[in-house]
Amino acid sequence: MATVRASIHGQWSTRLAFILAATGSAVGLGNIWKFPYIAGENGGGAFVLVYLGCIAIIGIPIMMSEVMLGRRGRQSPINTMHTLASEENVSPHWKWLGWAGVVSGFLILSYYSVIAGWALAYVFRTGSGLITGQTADGIQSIFSDLVSDPERLLAWHTIFMVMTMTVVARGVRSGLERAVRLLMPALFVLLIVLVGYAWNTGSFDQGVDFLFTPDFSKIDADGVLTAMGHAFFTLSLGMGAIMVYGSYLPDNVSIAKTSIAVSAMDTLVALLAGMAIFPIVFANGLEPGAGPGLIFQTLPIAFGHMDYGAFFGMLFFILLVFAAWTSAISLIEPAVAWLVENRGMNRVFASAVAGLATWLFGLLTVFSFNIWADVKLLSGIKVFQDSTIFDLLDYLTANIMLPLGGLLIAVFAVWQMSRNSSVDELSMGDGFFYKIWRFLVKYITPVAVFIVFLNAVGIIDLNG
Ligand code: TRP
């Protein structure tokens, strides 16, 4: 028998609405901005292979667990964990897992919004024709002009935060659902157009080779950790975003099928982005390990040289902004849902409070690219010697907090929750597929996360 609890925040209208919203959360800057640049920094093929492996054996089972917990608890992650822990007669301290998620989401959004601001800025830089006909050098200096100016970054960050909090304030149904329906398919089509352009650069084979031919000498333990962390980041796992979306999921929907569909679409978008970007990188003699500016220094070259490039470029960055927007709302939704449930705020006020705090914290990232570019807080540790505050925030959240959150979600779902409860909530019976899920979440996920952590810590110590 399914639980009869209902969410006070409403419910998705249909199964498709949930798939769209979860895909909207998953597909974002992580796929188009972050995946290519970290793949580039970590040598390509081997990194991509580890990342794909992590999606399949860690990401999908954890996504199912997270949706399952959310739907069963039907509240913000904090209260969901609290309720489920008491229902399963285990420690009430599990609610801290919900709290950790709220903090991760807050930290991630604080820098996510700054990068989304870059995408916003590029809507105008491409649309105005500024990039038309530019050389790779010209494109590069347009990028450094932008990020070296704290005022401009601050302005775009502010605009993006206001956009995000406006949607969140309007609530689940009217706000979150509508945005995704048209924009996701449009982004997809445009990426395919870009891959088509990359096909003609003459370096398509080299790009594809870089992405898909593994050379394991190019990846170290820290690279493996980055790949695993990115699997969590790109699927929006480990901090309660997918849990809170699951709490709005109608009872009769298959959690397994939807999780697989969402993960597959997310992965496809990332691979398409890589296939669009790396051929351009090689055709123009650029550096695959250029870092966070990679897409902003490569794709505009393509737009600058294709017919109607200003138009397509503008369209691309508009769609990227939308992808980031539908992700950003899920990063802050757990915090807002909690403020509404436990602090008696209405959604609008709760959104304003959460948004303002995130905006303020985002200043750390804004300054990381200019006035504080030389502030290296952990320069004494080898892997962090060149890390700005932004780099550290990204490392802390994606490589540590999300995998740890995911690990604990896995532990709760199979070691704390009774088998009956998960069989009931996943509603796919107690057969083969259930057993695979249970095995992966019970043994493989915790052990894999643990080993990857240990290795990375070893590296940090060894070189420290
Ligand atoms: N998955 C999004 C992306 O790839 C970012 C994101 C949204 C996220 N919600 C999240 C990351 C929750 C971690 C946790 O851009």
Coordinates of C-alpha atoms and ligand atoms in Angstrom, one line a residue:
M1 CA 0.0 0.0 0.0
A2 CA 1.3 3.4 -0.9
T3 CA 1.6 6.2 1.7
V4 CA -1.2 8.6 1.9
R5 CA 0.8 11.7 2.9
A6 CA 0.4 14.7 0.6
S7 CA 2.8 17.6 0.1
I8 CA 1.6 21.0 1.3
H9 CA 3.4 22.6 -1.6
G10 CA 1.4 20.8 -4.3
Q11 CA 2.2 18.1 -6.8
W12 CA 3.4 17.7 -10.4
S13 CA 0.5 17.5 -12.8
T14 CA 1.7 14.5 -14.6
R15 CA 4.5 12.0 -14.9
L16 CA 5.9 14.0 -17.8
A17 CA 5.9 17.1 -15.7
F18 CA 8.2 15.4 -13.2
I19 CA 10.5 14.1 -15.9
L20 CA 10.7 17.6 -17.4
A21 CA 11.4 19.2 -14.0
A22 CA 14.0 16.6 -13.0
T23 CA 15.6 16.9 -16.4
G24 CA 15.5 20.6 -16.0
S25 CA 17.3 20.4 -12.7
A26 CA 19.8 17.9 -14.0
V27 CA 20.6 19.5 -17.4
G28 CA 22.4 22.8 -16.7
L29 CA 25.7 24.4 -16.6
G30 CA 27.1 21.1 -15.3
N31 CA 26.5 19.6 -18.7
I32 CA 27.5 22.4 -21.1
W33 CA 30.0 24.5 -19.1
K34 CA 31.5 22.2 -16.4
F35 CA 31.6 18.8 -18.1
P36 CA 33.7 19.9 -21.1
Y37 CA 36.2 21.9 -19.0
I38 CA 36.8 19.3 -16.3
A39 CA 37.1 16.6 -19.0
G40 CA 39.6 18.9 -20.7
E41 CA 41.6 19.4 -17.5
N42 CA 41.6 15.7 -16.7
G43 CA 42.8 14.5 -20.1
G44 CA 39.6 13.5 -21.8
G45 CA 38.8 9.8 -22.6
A46 CA 39.7 8.1 -19.3
F47 CA 37.9 10.8 -17.3
V48 CA 34.8 10.5 -19.5
L49 CA 34.8 6.7 -19.1
V50 CA 35.0 6.9 -15.3
Y51 CA 32.2 9.5 -15.3
L52 CA 30.0 7.3 -17.4
G53 CA 30.6 4.4 -15.1
C54 CA 29.7 6.5 -12.1
I55 CA 26.5 7.6 -13.7
A56 CA 25.5 4.0 -14.4
I57 CA 26.4 2.3 -11.2
I58 CA 26.2 5.1 -8.6
G59 CA 24.2 7.9 -10.1
I60 CA 21.0 6.0 -11.3
P61 CA 20.6 3.9 -8.2
I62 CA 21.1 6.9 -5.9
M63 CA 18.7 9.0 -8.0
M64 CA 16.1 6.2 -7.4
S65 CA 16.8 6.2 -3.7
E66 CA 16.5 10.0 -3.5
V67 CA 13.2 10.2 -5.4
M68 CA 12.0 7.3 -3.2
L69 CA 12.8 9.0 0.1
G70 CA 11.3 12.3 -1.2
R71 CA 8.0 10.7 -2.3
R72 CA 7.6 8.8 0.9
G73 CA 8.3 11.8 3.1
R74 CA 6.5 14.4 1.0
Q75 CA 8.2 17.4 2.7
S76 CA 11.4 19.4 2.6
P77 CA 14.5 17.1 2.8
I78 CA 15.0 18.1 6.5
N79 CA 11.5 17.1 7.5
T80 CA 11.4 14.2 5.2
M81 CA 14.5 12.7 6.8
H82 CA 13.1 13.4 10.2
T83 CA 9.7 11.8 9.5
L84 CA 11.1 8.7 7.8
A85 CA 13.7 8.2 10.5
S86 CA 11.0 8.1 13.1
E87 CA 8.8 5.9 11.0
E88 CA 11.6 3.4 10.6
N89 CA 12.6 3.7 14.3
V90 CA 16.1 4.9 13.6
S91 CA 18.0 7.9 14.9
P92 CA 16.3 11.3 14.6
H93 CA 19.8 12.7 13.8
W94 CA 19.1 11.7 10.1
K95 CA 17.5 15.1 9.8
W96 CA 21.0 16.6 9.7
L97 CA 21.4 15.0 6.3
G98 CA 18.6 17.2 5.2
W99 CA 20.4 20.2 6.7
A100 CA 23.7 19.3 5.0
G101 CA 21.8 19.3 1.7
V102 CA 20.4 22.7 2.3
V103 CA 23.9 24.0 3.0
S104 CA 25.3 22.3 -0.2
G105 CA 22.6 23.7 -2.3
F106 CA 23.2 27.2 -0.9
L107 CA 26.9 27.0 -1.6
I108 CA 26.5 25.6 -5.1
L109 CA 24.0 28.2 -6.1
S110 CA 26.2 31.0 -4.8
Y111 CA 28.8 30.2 -7.6
Y112 CA 26.4 28.7 -10.1
S113 CA 24.6 32.0 -10.3
V114 CA 27.8 33.9 -11.1
I115 CA 28.6 31.5 -14.0
A116 CA 25.0 31.7 -15.2
G117 CA 25.6 35.4 -15.2
W118 CA 28.4 34.9 -17.7
A119 CA 26.0 33.1 -20.0
L120 CA 23.6 36.0 -19.7
A121 CA 26.3 38.4 -20.6
Y122 CA 27.1 36.3 -23.6
V123 CA 23.5 36.6 -24.9
F124 CA 24.4 40.2 -25.6
R125 CA 28.0 39.7 -26.7
T126 CA 26.9 37.2 -29.4
G127 CA 23.6 38.9 -30.3
S128 CA 25.1 42.3 -30.8
G129 CA 27.6 40.9 -33.3
L130 CA 30.6 41.6 -31.1
I131 CA 32.0 38.2 -31.8
T132 CA 31.4 38.1 -35.5
G133 CA 34.5 37.4 -37.4
Q134 CA 36.7 37.5 -34.3
T135 CA 39.9 35.4 -34.1
A136 CA 40.4 33.0 -31.2
D137 CA 42.6 35.7 -29.6
G138 CA 39.8 38.3 -29.9
I139 CA 37.3 35.9 -28.4
Q140 CA 39.7 35.2 -25.5
S141 CA 40.1 38.9 -24.7
I142 CA 36.3 39.4 -24.8
F143 CA 36.1 36.7 -22.1
S144 CA 38.9 38.1 -19.9
D145 CA 37.4 41.6 -20.2
L146 CA 34.2 40.3 -18.7
V147 CA 35.6 38.2 -15.8
S148 CA 38.2 40.8 -14.8
D149 CA 35.4 43.4 -14.1
P150 CA 33.8 42.7 -10.7
E151 CA 31.1 45.3 -11.4
R152 CA 29.8 43.6 -14.5
L153 CA 30.0 40.1 -12.9
L154 CA 28.1 41.4 -9.9
A155 CA 25.4 42.9 -12.1
W156 CA 24.8 39.7 -14.1
H157 CA 24.9 37.6 -10.9
T158 CA 22.3 39.9 -9.4
I159 CA 20.0 39.6 -12.4
F160 CA 20.3 35.9 -12.4
M161 CA 19.5 35.6 -8.7
V162 CA 16.4 37.8 -9.1
M163 CA 15.3 35.6 -12.0
T164 CA 15.8 32.4 -10.0
M165 CA 14.0 33.7 -6.9
T166 CA 11.1 35.0 -8.9
V167 CA 10.3 31.5 -10.2
V168 CA 10.8 29.9 -6.8
A169 CA 8.5 32.4 -5.2
R170 CA 5.7 31.4 -7.6
G171 CA 5.8 27.8 -6.5
V172 CA 6.0 24.4 -7.9
R173 CA 3.3 24.2 -10.4
S174 CA 3.1 27.6 -11.9
G175 CA 6.7 28.4 -11.7
L176 CA 8.9 25.4 -12.1
E177 CA 6.9 23.3 -14.5
R178 CA 6.2 25.7 -17.3
A179 CA 9.7 26.8 -18.0
V180 CA 11.0 23.4 -19.0
R181 CA 8.6 22.1 -21.6
L182 CA 9.7 24.0 -24.6
L183 CA 13.2 25.0 -23.7
M184 CA 14.8 21.6 -23.1
P185 CA 14.0 20.3 -26.5
A186 CA 15.1 23.5 -28.1
L187 CA 18.5 23.3 -26.4
F188 CA 18.9 19.8 -27.5
V189 CA 18.2 20.8 -31.2
L190 CA 20.7 23.6 -31.0
L191 CA 23.4 21.4 -29.6
I192 CA 22.9 19.1 -32.5
V193 CA 23.4 22.0 -34.9
L194 CA 26.6 22.9 -33.1
V195 CA 27.9 19.3 -33.3
G196 CA 27.1 19.6 -37.1
Y197 CA 29.3 22.7 -37.2
A198 CA 32.0 21.0 -35.3
W199 CA 31.8 18.1 -37.8
N200 CA 33.0 20.5 -40.5
T201 CA 35.9 22.0 -38.6
G202 CA 38.3 19.4 -39.8
S203 CA 39.2 18.4 -36.3
F204 CA 36.1 16.4 -35.5
D205 CA 38.0 13.1 -35.3
Q206 CA 40.6 14.6 -33.0
G207 CA 37.9 16.0 -30.7
V208 CA 36.0 12.8 -30.6
D209 CA 39.2 10.9 -30.1
F210 CA 40.1 13.1 -27.1
L211 CA 36.7 12.5 -25.5
F212 CA 36.3 8.8 -26.1
T213 CA 39.7 7.2 -26.4
P214 CA 40.7 6.4 -22.8
D215 CA 44.3 6.9 -21.8
F216 CA 44.5 6.0 -18.2
S217 CA 47.9 7.5 -17.7
K218 CA 46.2 10.9 -17.9
I219 CA 43.9 10.6 -14.9
D220 CA 45.0 10.4 -11.3
A221 CA 43.1 9.7 -8.1
D222 CA 41.9 13.3 -7.8
G223 CA 40.7 13.1 -11.4
V224 CA 38.6 10.0 -10.5
L225 CA 37.2 11.9 -7.5
T226 CA 36.3 14.8 -9.8
A227 CA 34.6 12.4 -12.2
M228 CA 32.6 10.8 -9.5
G229 CA 31.7 14.2 -7.9
H230 CA 30.6 15.4 -11.3
A231 CA 28.2 12.4 -11.7
F232 CA 26.5 13.6 -8.6
F233 CA 26.6 17.3 -9.6
T234 CA 25.3 16.7 -13.1
L235 CA 22.4 14.5 -11.9
S236 CA 21.6 17.0 -9.1
L237 CA 22.1 14.3 -6.5
G238 CA 23.3 14.2 -2.9
M239 CA 21.7 17.4 -1.6
G240 CA 18.0 16.9 -1.6
A241 CA 17.1 18.7 -4.8
I242 CA 15.9 15.5 -6.5
M243 CA 14.4 14.4 -3.1
V244 CA 12.3 17.5 -2.9
Y245 CA 11.2 17.1 -6.5
G246 CA 10.3 13.5 -5.6
S247 CA 8.2 14.8 -2.8
Y248 CA 5.9 16.4 -5.5
L249 CA 5.7 13.2 -7.5
P250 CA 2.3 11.4 -7.9
D251 CA 2.1 8.0 -6.3
N252 CA 1.5 5.9 -9.4
V253 CA 4.7 6.9 -11.3
S254 CA 7.6 4.4 -11.8
I255 CA 10.6 5.7 -10.0
A256 CA 13.0 3.4 -11.8
K257 CA 11.9 4.3 -15.3
T258 CA 11.9 8.0 -14.7
S259 CA 15.3 8.0 -13.1
I260 CA 16.8 6.1 -16.0
A261 CA 15.1 8.5 -18.5
V262 CA 16.4 11.6 -16.7
S263 CA 19.9 10.2 -16.4
A264 CA 20.1 9.2 -20.0
M265 CA 19.0 12.6 -21.3
D266 CA 21.4 14.4 -19.0
T267 CA 24.3 12.2 -20.2
L268 CA 23.4 12.7 -23.8
V269 CA 23.4 16.5 -23.4
A270 CA 26.9 16.4 -21.8
L271 CA 28.3 14.2 -24.5
L272 CA 26.8 16.4 -27.3
A273 CA 28.3 19.5 -25.6
G274 CA 31.7 17.8 -25.6
M275 CA 31.4 16.8 -29.2
A276 CA 30.6 20.3 -30.1
I277 CA 33.4 21.9 -28.1
F278 CA 36.5 19.8 -28.5
P279 CA 36.7 19.8 -32.3
I280 CA 36.6 23.6 -32.1
V281 CA 39.3 23.6 -29.4
F282 CA 41.6 21.5 -31.6
A283 CA 40.8 23.3 -34.9
N284 CA 41.8 26.6 -33.3
G285 CA 44.9 25.3 -31.5
L286 CA 43.3 26.1 -28.1
E287 CA 44.1 24.4 -24.8
P288 CA 41.6 21.7 -23.7
G289 CA 42.6 22.3 -20.1
A290 CA 41.7 26.1 -20.3
G291 CA 39.5 25.8 -17.3
P292 CA 36.1 27.4 -16.5
G293 CA 36.3 29.8 -19.5
L294 CA 36.4 26.9 -22.0
I295 CA 33.0 27.2 -23.6
F296 CA 33.1 30.9 -23.6
Q297 CA 36.4 30.9 -25.4
T298 CA 35.4 28.2 -28.0
L299 CA 31.8 28.3 -29.0
P300 CA 31.8 32.0 -29.8
I301 CA 34.6 31.2 -32.4
A302 CA 32.1 28.9 -34.1
F303 CA 29.3 31.5 -33.9
G304 CA 31.6 34.2 -35.1
H305 CA 32.3 32.3 -38.3
M306 CA 29.0 30.6 -39.3
D307 CA 26.2 32.1 -41.3
Y308 CA 23.7 33.8 -39.0
G309 CA 26.2 33.2 -36.2
A310 CA 25.1 36.2 -34.1
F311 CA 21.5 34.8 -34.1
F312 CA 22.5 31.2 -33.4
G313 CA 24.9 32.4 -30.7
M314 CA 22.4 34.5 -29.0
L315 CA 19.9 31.6 -29.2
F316 CA 22.4 29.2 -27.7
F317 CA 23.2 31.4 -24.8
I318 CA 19.6 32.2 -24.1
L319 CA 18.9 28.4 -24.0
L320 CA 21.9 27.9 -21.7
V321 CA 20.6 30.6 -19.4
F322 CA 17.3 28.7 -19.3
A323 CA 19.0 25.4 -18.6
A324 CA 20.9 27.1 -15.7
W325 CA 17.7 28.7 -14.5
T326 CA 15.8 25.4 -14.2
S327 CA 18.7 23.9 -12.3
A328 CA 19.2 26.9 -10.0
I329 CA 15.6 26.7 -8.8
S330 CA 16.2 23.2 -7.6
L331 CA 19.3 24.2 -5.7
I332 CA 17.3 26.5 -3.4
E333 CA 14.0 24.7 -3.3
P334 CA 14.9 22.6 -0.3
A335 CA 15.8 25.7 1.7
V336 CA 12.6 27.5 0.7
A337 CA 10.4 24.5 1.4
W338 CA 11.9 24.3 4.9
L339 CA 11.4 28.0 5.6
V340 CA 7.8 27.6 4.6
E341 CA 7.2 24.5 6.7
N342 CA 9.1 25.4 9.8
R343 CA 9.4 29.2 9.9
G344 CA 5.8 29.8 8.8
M345 CA 7.0 32.1 6.0
N346 CA 5.0 32.4 2.8
R347 CA 6.8 31.4 -0.3
V348 CA 7.6 34.9 -1.5
F349 CA 9.2 36.0 1.8
A350 CA 11.1 32.7 2.1
S351 CA 12.4 33.1 -1.4
A352 CA 13.6 36.6 -0.7
V353 CA 15.4 35.5 2.5
A354 CA 17.1 32.5 0.9
G355 CA 17.9 34.5 -2.3
L356 CA 19.5 37.4 -0.5
A357 CA 21.7 35.2 1.5
T358 CA 22.9 33.3 -1.6
W359 CA 23.5 36.5 -3.5
L360 CA 25.7 37.8 -0.7
F361 CA 27.7 34.6 -0.6
G362 CA 28.1 34.7 -4.4
L363 CA 30.4 37.8 -4.0
L364 CA 33.1 35.3 -3.0
T365 CA 32.9 33.9 -6.5
V366 CA 32.5 37.2 -8.2
F367 CA 35.8 38.4 -6.7
S368 CA 37.6 35.1 -7.3
F369 CA 38.0 36.0 -11.0
N370 CA 39.4 39.5 -10.5
I371 CA 40.3 41.4 -7.3
W372 CA 40.8 38.1 -5.3
A373 CA 42.2 36.1 -8.2
D374 CA 45.4 35.7 -6.2
V375 CA 43.8 34.7 -2.9
K376 CA 44.8 31.0 -2.6
L377 CA 43.5 30.0 0.8
L378 CA 44.9 26.5 0.8
S379 CA 48.1 27.1 -1.2
G380 CA 50.0 24.9 1.2
I381 CA 48.3 21.7 -0.1
K382 CA 49.5 20.5 -3.5
V383 CA 46.2 19.9 -5.2
F384 CA 44.9 23.2 -4.0
Q385 CA 47.9 25.4 -4.6
D386 CA 46.4 27.2 -7.5
S387 CA 42.8 27.1 -6.2
T388 CA 40.9 30.4 -6.0
I389 CA 38.0 30.7 -3.5
F390 CA 35.7 29.7 -6.4
D391 CA 37.7 26.6 -7.1
L392 CA 37.6 25.6 -3.4
L393 CA 33.9 26.1 -3.2
D394 CA 33.4 24.0 -6.2
Y395 CA 35.8 21.3 -4.9
L396 CA 34.2 21.2 -1.5
T397 CA 30.6 20.9 -2.8
A398 CA 31.0 18.8 -5.9
N399 CA 33.8 16.5 -4.8
I400 CA 33.1 16.2 -1.1
M401 CA 29.6 17.3 0.1
L402 CA 27.6 15.7 -2.8
P403 CA 29.3 12.3 -2.7
L404 CA 29.1 12.2 1.0
G405 CA 25.4 13.2 0.9
G406 CA 24.8 10.6 -1.7
L407 CA 26.6 8.0 0.4
L408 CA 24.4 8.7 3.4
I409 CA 21.2 8.7 1.3
A410 CA 22.2 5.2 0.1
V411 CA 23.0 4.1 3.6
F412 CA 19.6 5.3 4.8
A413 CA 17.7 3.8 1.9
V414 CA 18.9 0.3 2.4
W415 CA 20.5 0.0 5.8
Q416 CA 18.0 2.0 7.8
M417 CA 14.8 1.8 5.9
S418 CA 13.1 -1.6 6.0
R419 CA 13.0 -3.7 2.9
N420 CA 9.2 -3.6 3.0
S421 CA 9.2 0.2 2.9
S422 CA 11.4 0.4 -0.2
V423 CA 9.6 -2.4 -2.0
D424 CA 6.4 -0.5 -1.3
E425 CA 7.6 2.9 -2.4
L426 CA 9.5 1.9 -5.5
S427 CA 6.6 -0.3 -6.5
M428 CA 8.4 -2.4 -8.9
G429 CA 7.9 -5.6 -7.0
D430 CA 10.6 -7.6 -5.2
G431 CA 12.1 -9.2 -8.3
F432 CA 15.2 -9.0 -10.4
F433 CA 15.3 -5.2 -10.9
Y434 CA 14.6 -4.5 -7.3
K435 CA 17.4 -6.8 -6.2
I436 CA 19.9 -5.1 -8.6
W437 CA 19.0 -1.7 -7.2
R438 CA 19.3 -3.0 -3.7
F439 CA 22.6 -4.6 -4.3
L440 CA 24.1 -1.5 -6.0
V441 CA 22.9 0.8 -3.3
K442 CA 23.7 -1.5 -0.4
Y443 CA 27.3 -2.5 -1.4
I444 CA 28.6 -0.9 -4.5
T445 CA 27.8 2.7 -4.0
P446 CA 29.1 3.0 -0.4
V447 CA 32.2 1.0 -1.2
A448 CA 32.9 2.9 -4.4
V449 CA 32.5 6.3 -2.8
F450 CA 34.6 5.3 0.1
I451 CA 37.5 4.0 -2.0
V452 CA 37.5 7.0 -4.3
F453 CA 37.6 9.3 -1.2
L454 CA 40.4 7.3 0.4
N455 CA 42.5 7.5 -2.8
A456 CA 42.0 11.2 -3.2
V457 CA 42.9 11.8 0.4
G458 CA 46.0 9.7 -0.1
I459 CA 47.0 12.0 -3.0
I460 CA 46.4 15.1 -1.0
D461 CA 48.6 13.9 1.9
L462 CA 51.3 12.5 -0.3
N463 CA 51.9 15.7 -2.1
G464 CA 51.0 18.1 0.8
Ligands
TRP1 N1 22.7 19.4 -12.2 C1 22.8 20.8 -12.4 C2 23.8 21.0 -13.6 O1 24.3 20.1 -14.1 C3 23.2 21.6 -11.2 C4 22.3 21.3 -10.1 C5 21.0 21.5 -9.9 C6 22.7 20.5 -8.9 N2 20.6 21.0 -8.7 C7 21.6 20.4 -8.1 C8 23.9 20.0 -8.5 C9 21.7 19.7 -6.9 C10 24.0 19.3 -7.3 C11 22.8 19.2 -6.5 O2 24.0 22.1 -14.0

